[in-house]
mmCIF file of C-alpha atoms and ligand atoms in Angstrom:
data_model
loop_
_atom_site.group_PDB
_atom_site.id
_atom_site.type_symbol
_atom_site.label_atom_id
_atom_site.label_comp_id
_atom_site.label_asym_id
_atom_site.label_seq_id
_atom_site.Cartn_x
_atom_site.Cartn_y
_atom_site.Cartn_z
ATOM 1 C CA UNK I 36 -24.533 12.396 6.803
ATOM 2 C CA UNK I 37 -25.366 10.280 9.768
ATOM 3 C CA UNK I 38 -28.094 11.218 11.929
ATOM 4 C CA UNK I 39 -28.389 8.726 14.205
ATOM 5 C CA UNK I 40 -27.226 11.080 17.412
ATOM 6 C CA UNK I 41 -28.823 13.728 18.187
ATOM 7 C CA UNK I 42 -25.691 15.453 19.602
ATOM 8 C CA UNK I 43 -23.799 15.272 16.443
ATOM 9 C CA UNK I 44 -26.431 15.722 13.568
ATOM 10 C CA UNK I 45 -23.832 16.873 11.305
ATOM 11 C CA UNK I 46 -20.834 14.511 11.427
ATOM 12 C CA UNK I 47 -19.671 11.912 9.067
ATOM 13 C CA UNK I 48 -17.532 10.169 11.466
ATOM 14 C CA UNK I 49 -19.929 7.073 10.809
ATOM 15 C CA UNK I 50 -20.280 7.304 6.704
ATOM 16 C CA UNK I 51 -17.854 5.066 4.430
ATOM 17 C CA UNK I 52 -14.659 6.291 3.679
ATOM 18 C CA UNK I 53 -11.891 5.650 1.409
ATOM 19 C CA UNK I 54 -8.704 4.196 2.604
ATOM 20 C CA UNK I 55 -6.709 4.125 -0.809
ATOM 21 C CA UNK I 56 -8.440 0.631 -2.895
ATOM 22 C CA UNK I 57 -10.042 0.231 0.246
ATOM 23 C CA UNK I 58 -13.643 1.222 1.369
ATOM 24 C CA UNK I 59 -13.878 1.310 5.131
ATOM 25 C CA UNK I 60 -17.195 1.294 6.278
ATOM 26 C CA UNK I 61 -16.596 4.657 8.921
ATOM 27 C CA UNK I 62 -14.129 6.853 9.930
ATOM 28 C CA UNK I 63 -13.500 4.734 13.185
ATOM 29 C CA UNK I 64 -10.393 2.828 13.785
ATOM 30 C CA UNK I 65 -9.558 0.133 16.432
ATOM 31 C CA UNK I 66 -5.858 1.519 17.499
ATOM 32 C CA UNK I 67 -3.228 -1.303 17.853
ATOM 33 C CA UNK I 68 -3.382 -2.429 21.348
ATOM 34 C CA UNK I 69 -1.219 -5.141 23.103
ATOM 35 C CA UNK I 70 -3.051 -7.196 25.427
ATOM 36 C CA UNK I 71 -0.362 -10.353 25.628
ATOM 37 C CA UNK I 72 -2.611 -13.271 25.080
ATOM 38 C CA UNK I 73 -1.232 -15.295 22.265
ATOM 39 C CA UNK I 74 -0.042 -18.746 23.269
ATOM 40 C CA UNK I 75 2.211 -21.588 22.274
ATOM 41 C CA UNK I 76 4.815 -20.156 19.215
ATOM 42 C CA UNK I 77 3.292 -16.735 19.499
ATOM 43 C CA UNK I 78 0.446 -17.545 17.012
ATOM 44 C CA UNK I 79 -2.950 -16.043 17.577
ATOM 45 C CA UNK I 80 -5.552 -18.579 18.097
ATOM 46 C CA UNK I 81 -9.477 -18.626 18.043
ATOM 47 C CA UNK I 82 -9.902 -16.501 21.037
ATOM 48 C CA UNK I 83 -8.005 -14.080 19.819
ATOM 49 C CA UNK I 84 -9.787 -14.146 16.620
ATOM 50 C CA UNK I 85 -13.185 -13.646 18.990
ATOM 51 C CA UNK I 86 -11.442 -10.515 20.486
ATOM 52 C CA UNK I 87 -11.278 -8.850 17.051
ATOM 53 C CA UNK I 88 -14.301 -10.217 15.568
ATOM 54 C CA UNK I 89 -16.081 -8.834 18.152
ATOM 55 C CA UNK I 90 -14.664 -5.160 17.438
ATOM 56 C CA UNK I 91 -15.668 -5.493 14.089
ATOM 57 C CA UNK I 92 -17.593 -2.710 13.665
ATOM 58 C CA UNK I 93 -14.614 -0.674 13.188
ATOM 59 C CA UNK I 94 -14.018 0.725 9.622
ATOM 60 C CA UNK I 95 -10.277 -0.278 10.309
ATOM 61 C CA UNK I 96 -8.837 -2.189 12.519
ATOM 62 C CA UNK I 97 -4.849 -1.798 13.355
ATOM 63 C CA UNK I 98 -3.934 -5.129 14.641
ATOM 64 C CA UNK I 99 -2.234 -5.449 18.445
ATOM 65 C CA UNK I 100 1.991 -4.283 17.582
ATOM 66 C CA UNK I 101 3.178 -7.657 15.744
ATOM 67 C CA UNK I 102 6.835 -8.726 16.427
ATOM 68 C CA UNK I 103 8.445 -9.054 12.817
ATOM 69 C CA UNK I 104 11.069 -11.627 14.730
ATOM 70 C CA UNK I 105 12.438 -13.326 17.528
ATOM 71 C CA UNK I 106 14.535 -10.072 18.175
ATOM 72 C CA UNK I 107 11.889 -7.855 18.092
ATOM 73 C CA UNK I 108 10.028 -9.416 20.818
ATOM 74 C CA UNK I 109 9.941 -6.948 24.067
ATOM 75 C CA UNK I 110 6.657 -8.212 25.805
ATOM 76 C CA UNK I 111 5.582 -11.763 26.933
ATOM 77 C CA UNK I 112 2.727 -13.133 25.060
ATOM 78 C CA UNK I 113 2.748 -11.005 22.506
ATOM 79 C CA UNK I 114 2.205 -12.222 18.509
ATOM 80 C CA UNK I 115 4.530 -12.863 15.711
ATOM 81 C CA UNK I 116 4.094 -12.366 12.172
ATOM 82 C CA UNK I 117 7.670 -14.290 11.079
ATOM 83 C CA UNK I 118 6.598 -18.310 10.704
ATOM 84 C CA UNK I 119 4.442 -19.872 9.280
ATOM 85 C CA UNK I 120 2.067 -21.200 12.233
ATOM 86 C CA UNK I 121 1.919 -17.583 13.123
ATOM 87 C CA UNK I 122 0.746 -16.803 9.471
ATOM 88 C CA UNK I 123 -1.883 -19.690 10.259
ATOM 89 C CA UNK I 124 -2.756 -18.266 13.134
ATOM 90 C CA UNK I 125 -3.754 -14.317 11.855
ATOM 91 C CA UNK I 126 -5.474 -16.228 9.315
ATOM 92 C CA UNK I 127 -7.977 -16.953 11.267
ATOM 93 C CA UNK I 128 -8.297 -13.398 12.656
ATOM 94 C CA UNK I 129 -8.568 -11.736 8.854
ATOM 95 C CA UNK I 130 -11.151 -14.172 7.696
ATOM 96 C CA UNK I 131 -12.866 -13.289 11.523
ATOM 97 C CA UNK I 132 -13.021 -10.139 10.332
ATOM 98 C CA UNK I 133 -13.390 -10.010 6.704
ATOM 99 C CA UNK I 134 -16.556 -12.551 7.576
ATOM 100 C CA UNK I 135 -18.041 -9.368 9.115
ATOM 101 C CA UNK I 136 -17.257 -6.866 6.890
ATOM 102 C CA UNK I 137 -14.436 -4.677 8.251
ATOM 103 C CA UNK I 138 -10.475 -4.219 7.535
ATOM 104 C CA UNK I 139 -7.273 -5.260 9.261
ATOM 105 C CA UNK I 140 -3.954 -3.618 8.770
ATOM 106 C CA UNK I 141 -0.820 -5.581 10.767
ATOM 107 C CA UNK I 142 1.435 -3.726 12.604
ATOM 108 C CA UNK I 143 4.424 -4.526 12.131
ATOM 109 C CA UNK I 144 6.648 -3.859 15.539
ATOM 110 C CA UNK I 145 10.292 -4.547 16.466
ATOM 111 C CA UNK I 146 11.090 -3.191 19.865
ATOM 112 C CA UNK I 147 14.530 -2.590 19.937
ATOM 113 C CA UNK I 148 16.179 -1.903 23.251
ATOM 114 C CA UNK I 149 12.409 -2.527 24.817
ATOM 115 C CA UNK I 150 13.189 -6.274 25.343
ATOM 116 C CA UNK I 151 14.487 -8.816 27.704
ATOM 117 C CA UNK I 152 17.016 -11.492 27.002
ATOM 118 C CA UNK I 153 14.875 -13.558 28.617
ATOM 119 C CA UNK I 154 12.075 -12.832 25.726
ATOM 120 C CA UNK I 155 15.183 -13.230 23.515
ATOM 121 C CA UNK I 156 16.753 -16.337 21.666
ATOM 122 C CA UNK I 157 20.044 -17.745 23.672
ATOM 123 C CA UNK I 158 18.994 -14.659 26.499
ATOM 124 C CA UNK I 159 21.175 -12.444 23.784
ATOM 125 C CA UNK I 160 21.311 -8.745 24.766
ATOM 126 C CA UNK I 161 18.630 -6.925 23.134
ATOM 127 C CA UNK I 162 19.687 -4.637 20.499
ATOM 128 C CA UNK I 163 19.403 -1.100 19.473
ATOM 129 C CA UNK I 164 20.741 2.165 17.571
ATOM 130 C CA UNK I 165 23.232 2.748 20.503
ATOM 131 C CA UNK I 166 24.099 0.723 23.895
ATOM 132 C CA UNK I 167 22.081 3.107 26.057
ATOM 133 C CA UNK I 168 19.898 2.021 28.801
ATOM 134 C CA UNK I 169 16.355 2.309 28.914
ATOM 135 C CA UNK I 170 14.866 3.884 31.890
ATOM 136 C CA UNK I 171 12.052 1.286 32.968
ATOM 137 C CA UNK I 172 11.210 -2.713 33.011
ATOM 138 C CA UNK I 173 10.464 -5.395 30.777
ATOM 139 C CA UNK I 174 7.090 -7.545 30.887
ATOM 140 C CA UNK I 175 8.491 -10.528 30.886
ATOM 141 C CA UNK I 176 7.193 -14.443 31.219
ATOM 142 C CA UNK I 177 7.850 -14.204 34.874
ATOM 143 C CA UNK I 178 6.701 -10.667 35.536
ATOM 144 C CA UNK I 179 8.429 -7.247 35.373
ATOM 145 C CA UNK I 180 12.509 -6.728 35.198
ATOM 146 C CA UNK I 181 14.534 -4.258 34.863
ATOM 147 C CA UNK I 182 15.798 -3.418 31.215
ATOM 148 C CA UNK I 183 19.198 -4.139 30.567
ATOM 149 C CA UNK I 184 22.206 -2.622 28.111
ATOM 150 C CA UNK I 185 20.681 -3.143 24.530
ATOM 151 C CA UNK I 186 23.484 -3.871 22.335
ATOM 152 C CA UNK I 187 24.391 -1.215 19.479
ATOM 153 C CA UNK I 188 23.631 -2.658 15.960
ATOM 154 C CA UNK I 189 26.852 -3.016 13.593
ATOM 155 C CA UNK I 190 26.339 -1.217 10.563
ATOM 156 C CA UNK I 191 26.736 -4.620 8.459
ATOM 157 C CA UNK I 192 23.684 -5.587 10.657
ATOM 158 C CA UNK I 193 21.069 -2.973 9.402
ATOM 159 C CA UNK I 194 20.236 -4.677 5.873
ATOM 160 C CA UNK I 195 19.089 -7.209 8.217
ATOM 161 C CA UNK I 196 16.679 -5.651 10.315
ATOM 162 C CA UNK I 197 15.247 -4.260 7.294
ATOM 163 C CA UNK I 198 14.965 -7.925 5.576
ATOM 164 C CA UNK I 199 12.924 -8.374 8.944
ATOM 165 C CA UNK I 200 10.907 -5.823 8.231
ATOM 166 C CA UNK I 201 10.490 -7.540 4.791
ATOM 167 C CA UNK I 202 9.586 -11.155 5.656
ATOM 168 C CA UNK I 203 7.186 -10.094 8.079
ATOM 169 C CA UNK I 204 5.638 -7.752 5.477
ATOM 170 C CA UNK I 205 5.039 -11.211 3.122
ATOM 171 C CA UNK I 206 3.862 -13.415 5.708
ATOM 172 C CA UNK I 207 1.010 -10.759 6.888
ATOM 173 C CA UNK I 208 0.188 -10.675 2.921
ATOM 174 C CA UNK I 209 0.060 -14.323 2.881
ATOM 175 C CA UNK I 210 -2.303 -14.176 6.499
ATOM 176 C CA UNK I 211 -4.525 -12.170 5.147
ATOM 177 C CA UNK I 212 -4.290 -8.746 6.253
ATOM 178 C CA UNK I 213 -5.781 -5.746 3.736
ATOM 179 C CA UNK I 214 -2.312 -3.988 4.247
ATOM 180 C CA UNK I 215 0.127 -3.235 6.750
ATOM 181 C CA UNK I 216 1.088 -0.344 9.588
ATOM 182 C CA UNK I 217 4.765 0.204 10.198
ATOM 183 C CA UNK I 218 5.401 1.026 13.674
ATOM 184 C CA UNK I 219 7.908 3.609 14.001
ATOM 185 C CA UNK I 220 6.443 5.062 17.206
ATOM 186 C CA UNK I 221 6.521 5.270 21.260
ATOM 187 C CA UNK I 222 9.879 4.452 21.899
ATOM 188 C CA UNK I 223 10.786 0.918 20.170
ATOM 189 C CA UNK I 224 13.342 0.356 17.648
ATOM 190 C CA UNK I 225 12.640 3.046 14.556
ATOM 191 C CA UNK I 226 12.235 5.485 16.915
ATOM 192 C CA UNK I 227 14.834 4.614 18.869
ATOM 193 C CA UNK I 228 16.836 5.430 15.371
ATOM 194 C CA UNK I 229 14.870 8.605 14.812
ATOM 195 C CA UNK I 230 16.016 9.998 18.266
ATOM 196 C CA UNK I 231 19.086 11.776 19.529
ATOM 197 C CA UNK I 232 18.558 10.580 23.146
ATOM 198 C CA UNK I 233 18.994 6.877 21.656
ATOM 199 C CA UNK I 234 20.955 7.121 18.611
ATOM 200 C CA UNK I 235 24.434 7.973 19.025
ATOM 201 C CA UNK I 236 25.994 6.322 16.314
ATOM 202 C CA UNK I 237 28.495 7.828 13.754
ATOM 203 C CA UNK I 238 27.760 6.165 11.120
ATOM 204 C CA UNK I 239 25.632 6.733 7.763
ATOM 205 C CA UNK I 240 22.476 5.898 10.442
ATOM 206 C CA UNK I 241 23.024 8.450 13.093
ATOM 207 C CA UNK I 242 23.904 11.701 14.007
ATOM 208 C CA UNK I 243 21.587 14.496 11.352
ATOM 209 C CA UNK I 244 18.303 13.928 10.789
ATOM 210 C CA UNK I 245 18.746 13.206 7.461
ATOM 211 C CA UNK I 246 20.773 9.948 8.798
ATOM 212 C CA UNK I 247 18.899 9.037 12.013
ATOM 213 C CA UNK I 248 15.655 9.054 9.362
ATOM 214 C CA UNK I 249 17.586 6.556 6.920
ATOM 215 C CA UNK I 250 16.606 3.153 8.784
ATOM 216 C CA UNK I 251 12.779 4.099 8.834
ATOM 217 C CA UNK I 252 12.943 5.141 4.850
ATOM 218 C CA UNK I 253 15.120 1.906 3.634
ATOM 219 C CA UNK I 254 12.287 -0.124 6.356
ATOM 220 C CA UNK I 255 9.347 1.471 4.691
ATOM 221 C CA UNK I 256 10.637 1.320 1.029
ATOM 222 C CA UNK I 257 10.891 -2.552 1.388
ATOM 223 C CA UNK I 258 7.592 -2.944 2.934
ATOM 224 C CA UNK I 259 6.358 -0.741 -0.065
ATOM 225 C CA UNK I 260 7.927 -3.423 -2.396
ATOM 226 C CA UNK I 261 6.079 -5.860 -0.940
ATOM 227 C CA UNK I 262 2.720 -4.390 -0.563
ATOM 228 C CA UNK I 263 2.176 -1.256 -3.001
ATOM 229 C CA UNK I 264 2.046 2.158 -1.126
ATOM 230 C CA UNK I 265 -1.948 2.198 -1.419
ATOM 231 C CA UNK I 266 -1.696 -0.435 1.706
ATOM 232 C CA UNK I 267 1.129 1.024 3.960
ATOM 233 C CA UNK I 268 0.647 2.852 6.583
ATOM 234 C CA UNK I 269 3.286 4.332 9.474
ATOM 235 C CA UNK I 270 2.749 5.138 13.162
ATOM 236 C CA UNK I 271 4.701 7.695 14.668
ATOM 237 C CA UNK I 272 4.290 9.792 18.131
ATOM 238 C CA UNK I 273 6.642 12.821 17.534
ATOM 239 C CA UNK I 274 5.997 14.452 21.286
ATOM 240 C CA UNK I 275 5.627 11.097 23.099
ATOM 241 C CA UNK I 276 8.325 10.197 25.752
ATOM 242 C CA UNK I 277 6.590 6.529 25.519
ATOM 243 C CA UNK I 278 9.519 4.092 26.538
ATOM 244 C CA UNK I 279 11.850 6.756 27.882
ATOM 245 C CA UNK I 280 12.453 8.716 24.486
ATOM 246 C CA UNK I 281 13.363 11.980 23.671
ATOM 247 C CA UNK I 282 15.290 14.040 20.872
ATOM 248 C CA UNK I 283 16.408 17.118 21.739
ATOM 249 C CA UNK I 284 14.137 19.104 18.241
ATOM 250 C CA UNK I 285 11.514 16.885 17.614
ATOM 251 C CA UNK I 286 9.965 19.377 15.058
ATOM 252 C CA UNK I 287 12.576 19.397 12.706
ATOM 253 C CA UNK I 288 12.696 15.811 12.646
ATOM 254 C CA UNK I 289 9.781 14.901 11.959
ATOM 255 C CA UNK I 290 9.246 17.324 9.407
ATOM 256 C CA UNK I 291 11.842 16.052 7.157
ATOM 257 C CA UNK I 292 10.610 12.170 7.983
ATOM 258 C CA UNK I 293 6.865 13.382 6.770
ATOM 259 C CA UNK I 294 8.297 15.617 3.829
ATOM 260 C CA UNK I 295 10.604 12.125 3.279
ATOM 261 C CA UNK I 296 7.670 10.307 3.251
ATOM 262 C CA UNK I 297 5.894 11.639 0.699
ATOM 263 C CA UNK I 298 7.931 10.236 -1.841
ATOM 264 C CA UNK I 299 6.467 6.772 -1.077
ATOM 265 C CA UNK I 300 2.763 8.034 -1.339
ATOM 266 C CA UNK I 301 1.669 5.643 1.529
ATOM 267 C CA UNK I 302 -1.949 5.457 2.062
ATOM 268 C CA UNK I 303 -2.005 7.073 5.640
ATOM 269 C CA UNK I 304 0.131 8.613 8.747
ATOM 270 C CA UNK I 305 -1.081 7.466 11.922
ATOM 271 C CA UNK I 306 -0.076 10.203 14.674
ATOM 272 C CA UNK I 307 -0.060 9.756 18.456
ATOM 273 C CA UNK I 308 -0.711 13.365 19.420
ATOM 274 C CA UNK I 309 0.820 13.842 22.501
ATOM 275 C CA UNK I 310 2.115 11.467 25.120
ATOM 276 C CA UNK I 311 0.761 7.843 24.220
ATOM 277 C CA UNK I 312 -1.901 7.100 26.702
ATOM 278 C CA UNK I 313 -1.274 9.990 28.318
ATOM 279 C CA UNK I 314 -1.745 14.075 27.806
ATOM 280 C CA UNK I 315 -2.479 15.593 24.847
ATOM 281 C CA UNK I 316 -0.532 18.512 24.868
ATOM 282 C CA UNK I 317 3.188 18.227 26.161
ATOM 283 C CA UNK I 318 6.266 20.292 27.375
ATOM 284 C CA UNK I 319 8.449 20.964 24.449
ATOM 285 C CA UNK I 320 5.996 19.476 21.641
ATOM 286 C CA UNK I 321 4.913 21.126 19.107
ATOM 287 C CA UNK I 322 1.765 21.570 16.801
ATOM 288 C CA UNK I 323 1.507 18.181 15.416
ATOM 289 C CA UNK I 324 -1.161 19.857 12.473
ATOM 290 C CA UNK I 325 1.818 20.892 10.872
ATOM 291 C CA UNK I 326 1.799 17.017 9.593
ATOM 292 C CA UNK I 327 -1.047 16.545 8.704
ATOM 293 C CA UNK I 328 -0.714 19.588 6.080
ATOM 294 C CA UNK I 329 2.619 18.324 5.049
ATOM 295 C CA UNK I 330 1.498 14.993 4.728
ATOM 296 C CA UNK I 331 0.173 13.652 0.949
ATOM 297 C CA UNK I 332 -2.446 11.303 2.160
ATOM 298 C CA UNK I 333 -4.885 10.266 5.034
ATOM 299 C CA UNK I 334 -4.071 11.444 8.411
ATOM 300 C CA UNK I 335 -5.113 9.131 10.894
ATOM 301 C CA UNK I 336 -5.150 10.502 14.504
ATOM 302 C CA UNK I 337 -4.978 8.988 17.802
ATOM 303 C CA UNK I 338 -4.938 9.568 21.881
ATOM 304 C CA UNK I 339 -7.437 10.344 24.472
ATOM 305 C CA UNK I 340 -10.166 10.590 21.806
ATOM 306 C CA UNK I 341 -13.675 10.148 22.665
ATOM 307 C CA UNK I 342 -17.098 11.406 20.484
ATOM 308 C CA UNK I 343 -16.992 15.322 21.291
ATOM 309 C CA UNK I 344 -13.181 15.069 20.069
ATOM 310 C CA UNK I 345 -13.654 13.000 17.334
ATOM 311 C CA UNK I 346 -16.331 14.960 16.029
ATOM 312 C CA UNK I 347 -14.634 18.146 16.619
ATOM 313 C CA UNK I 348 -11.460 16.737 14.726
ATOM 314 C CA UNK I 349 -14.066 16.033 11.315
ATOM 315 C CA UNK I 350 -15.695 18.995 11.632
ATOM 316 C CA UNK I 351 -12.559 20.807 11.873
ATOM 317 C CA UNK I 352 -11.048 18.755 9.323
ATOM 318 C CA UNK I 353 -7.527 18.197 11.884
ATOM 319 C CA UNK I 354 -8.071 14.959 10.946
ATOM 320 C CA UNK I 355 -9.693 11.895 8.489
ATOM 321 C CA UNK I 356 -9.608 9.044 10.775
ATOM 322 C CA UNK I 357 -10.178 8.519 14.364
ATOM 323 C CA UNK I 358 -7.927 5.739 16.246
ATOM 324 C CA UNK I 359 -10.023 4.765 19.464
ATOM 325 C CA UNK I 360 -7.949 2.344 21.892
ATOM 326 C CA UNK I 361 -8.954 1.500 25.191
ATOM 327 C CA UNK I 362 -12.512 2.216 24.940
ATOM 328 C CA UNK I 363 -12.080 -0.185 22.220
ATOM 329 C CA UNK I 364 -10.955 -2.869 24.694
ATOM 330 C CA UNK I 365 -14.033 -2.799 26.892
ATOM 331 C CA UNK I 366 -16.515 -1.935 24.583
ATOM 332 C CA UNK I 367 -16.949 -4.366 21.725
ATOM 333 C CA UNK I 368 -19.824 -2.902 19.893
ATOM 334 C CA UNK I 369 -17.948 0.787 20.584
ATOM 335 C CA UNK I 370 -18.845 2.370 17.239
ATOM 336 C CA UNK I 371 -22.764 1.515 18.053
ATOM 337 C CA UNK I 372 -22.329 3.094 21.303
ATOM 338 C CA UNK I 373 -20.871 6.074 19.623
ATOM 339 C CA UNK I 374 -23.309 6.819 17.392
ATOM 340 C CA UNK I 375 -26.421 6.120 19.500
ATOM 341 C CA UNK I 376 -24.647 8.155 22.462
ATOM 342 C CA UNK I 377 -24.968 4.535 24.214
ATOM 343 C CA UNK I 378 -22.780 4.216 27.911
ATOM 344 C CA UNK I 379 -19.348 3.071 27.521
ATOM 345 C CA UNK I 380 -18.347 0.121 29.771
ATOM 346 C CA UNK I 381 -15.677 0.842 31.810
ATOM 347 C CA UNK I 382 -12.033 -0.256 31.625
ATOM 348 C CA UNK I 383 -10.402 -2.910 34.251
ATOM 349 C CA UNK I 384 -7.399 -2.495 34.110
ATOM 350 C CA UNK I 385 -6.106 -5.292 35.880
ATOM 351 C CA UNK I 386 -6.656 -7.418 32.901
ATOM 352 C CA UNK I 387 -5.322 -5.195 30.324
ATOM 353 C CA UNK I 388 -2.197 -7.535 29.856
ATOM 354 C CA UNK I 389 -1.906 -11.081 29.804
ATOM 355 C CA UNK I 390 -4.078 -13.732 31.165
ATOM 356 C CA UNK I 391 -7.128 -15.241 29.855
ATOM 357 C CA UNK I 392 -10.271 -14.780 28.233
ATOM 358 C CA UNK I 393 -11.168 -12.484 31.496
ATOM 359 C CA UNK I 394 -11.328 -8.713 30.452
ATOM 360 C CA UNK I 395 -10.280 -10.173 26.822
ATOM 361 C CA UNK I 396 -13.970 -11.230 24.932
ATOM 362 C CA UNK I 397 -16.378 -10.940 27.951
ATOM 363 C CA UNK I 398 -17.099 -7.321 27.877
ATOM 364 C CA UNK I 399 -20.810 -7.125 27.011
ATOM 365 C CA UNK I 400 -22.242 -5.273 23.896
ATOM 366 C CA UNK I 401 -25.041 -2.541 24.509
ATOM 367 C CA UNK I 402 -27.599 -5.835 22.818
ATOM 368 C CA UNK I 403 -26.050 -8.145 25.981
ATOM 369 C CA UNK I 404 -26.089 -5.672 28.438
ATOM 370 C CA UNK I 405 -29.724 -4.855 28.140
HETATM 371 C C1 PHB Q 585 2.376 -1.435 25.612
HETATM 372 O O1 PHB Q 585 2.283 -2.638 25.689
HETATM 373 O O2 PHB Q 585 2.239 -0.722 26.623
HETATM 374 C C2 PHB Q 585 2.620 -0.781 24.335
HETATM 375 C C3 PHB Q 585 2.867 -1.557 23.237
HETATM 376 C C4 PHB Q 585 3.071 -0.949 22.013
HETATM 377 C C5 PHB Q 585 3.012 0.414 21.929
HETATM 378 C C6 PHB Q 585 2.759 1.197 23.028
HETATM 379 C C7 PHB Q 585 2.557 0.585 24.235
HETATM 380 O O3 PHB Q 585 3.213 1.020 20.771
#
């Protein structure tokens, strides 16, 4: 048991852990976070690999959501994980990493009706379950615009979103990564497919749960295929109205998906309990604990988490892991501040997204600070 703060004599948040073949060093994750700073051919270069080095004392890291195409893009600047320059490019933020010790999972994002045609190839319409509008705008290369229409999948289309799922699932094998995290949260395009304010179809991929849950089993059985359950992980945020979504039972839907998922033995659920950066508790949710008992392997938890939470959550047992994400952005050395109850720097957020190396590698450890 670590001892090293005197508030928390008893936790193990900071002992190793096992993460399927994987031993992480703590219980601490770095959430995914975007922060829109890749450049040319959305390829991470070495800054970027500085950003995550320097959070490397993170048992796990979740890399920033990683667009698994062209199509999935929804944000400016943001990383792909579908050529190979891009594969050359997270190379050097695995071996950053793996030089110091700790883990990276890539997440593996496709945003659905979250996009832009300007983000998209030819400006096509960005595309989704069902042709309905999302309420909000898009970051785009020249600033914020208003969403547009998405475009409603064919059926005949859905094998290949899920070969997208698949290629991007290689190349992050051949870049590196220990494993990957399927995002199927806040809004983008598995939820989108989970949800009846989104999915209207009529076809074999909408309309019961059973059906609106198909895309996100077919996605995660061919990522499986690729990488062996052990190092597959999924993201979802069952009470989150992140990106304008809603279903109208959220409880019974994401029971089945978990009780679905079990099949696959994947090495962890990651859970965004309650509305992504936002509350914990919200109208109409519903005791997201309920998961983690359903659920057949490590139950990593995330939102508004900070060391009386995250020790609770252990102590408790509501949880195995802890994802930590903006404290994570302005405070590299975060776990050492956590366990020597050190100050946390605070966030600017006017250099959360996009930009340069400003508010991106220049926050100072507790060792620069003093
Ligand atoms: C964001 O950029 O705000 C963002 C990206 C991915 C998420 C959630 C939020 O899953």
């Amino acid at each position: 048991m670590n001892q090293a703060n005197p508030q928390n004599p008893e936790t193990d948040l900071f002992d190793p852990v096992q993460l399927g073949p994987i031993t992480l060093r703590n219980r601490i994750v770095m959430a995914p976070l975007t922060r829109s700073r890749v450049g040319q051919g959305d390829a991470p270069g070495p800054m970027n690999a500085q950003y995550y080095a320097q959070r490397a004392s993170a048992g796990l890291i979740v890399s920033e959501a990683t667009n698994i195409s062209q199509q999935g893009k929804g944000y400016a600047f943001t990383p792909g994980i579908y050529t190979e320059a891009q594969v050359a490019g997270w190379r050097l933020v695995t071996d950053a990493i793996h030089a110091k010790g700790s883990r990276i999972f890539c997440q593996l994002w496709h945003v659905g009706r979250i996009s832009h045609p300007s983000l998209q190839a030819d400006n096509a319409l960005p595309v989704a379950p069902s042709a309905v509008t999302p309420n909000g705008k898009a970051f785009t290369e020249t600033g914020f615009q208003p969403h547009v229409t998405p475009r409603a999948l064919e059926t005949a289309e859905i094998p290949g979103i899920v070969a997208q799922y698949r290629h991007a699932a290689e190349c992050a094998k051949r870049a590196g990564f220990d494993g990957v995290e399927i995002h199927a949260a806040n809004g983008y395009l598995l939820d989108q497919f989970l949800r009846d304010k989104t999915n209207l179809r009529t076809d074999a991929y909408g309309g019961s749960i059973e059906n609106r849950a198909r895309l996100v089993l077919e996605v995660t059985q061919a990522v499986v295929d690729v990488w062996g359950a052990e190092r597959v992980g999924i993201r979802i945020s069952p009470v989150s109205p992140a990106n304008d979504i809603a279903d109208s039972n959220p409880e019974p839907l994401f029971t089945y998906l978990v009780e679905q998922l079990n099949r696959f033995n994947l090495v962890y659920l990651h859970v965004v309990e309650g509305a992504t950066g936002g509350p914990r508790t919200v109208e109409g949710g519903f005791d997201l604990q309920k998961l983690r008992r359903i659920f057949n392997g490590i139950y990593m938890a995330n939102n508004g988490y900070d060391l009386p939470l995250a020790v609770q959550a252990r102590t408790t047992n509501a949880a195995d892991l802890i994802a930590f994400g903006r404290p994570f952005i302005s405070n590299p050395d975060l776990v050492e501040r956590l366990k020597t109850g050190g100050p946390l720097n605070p966030l600017d957020k006017s250099t959360l997204y996009g930009g340069d190396a400003r508010g991106y590698i220049d926050y100072p450890s507790l060792a620069e600070a003093a």
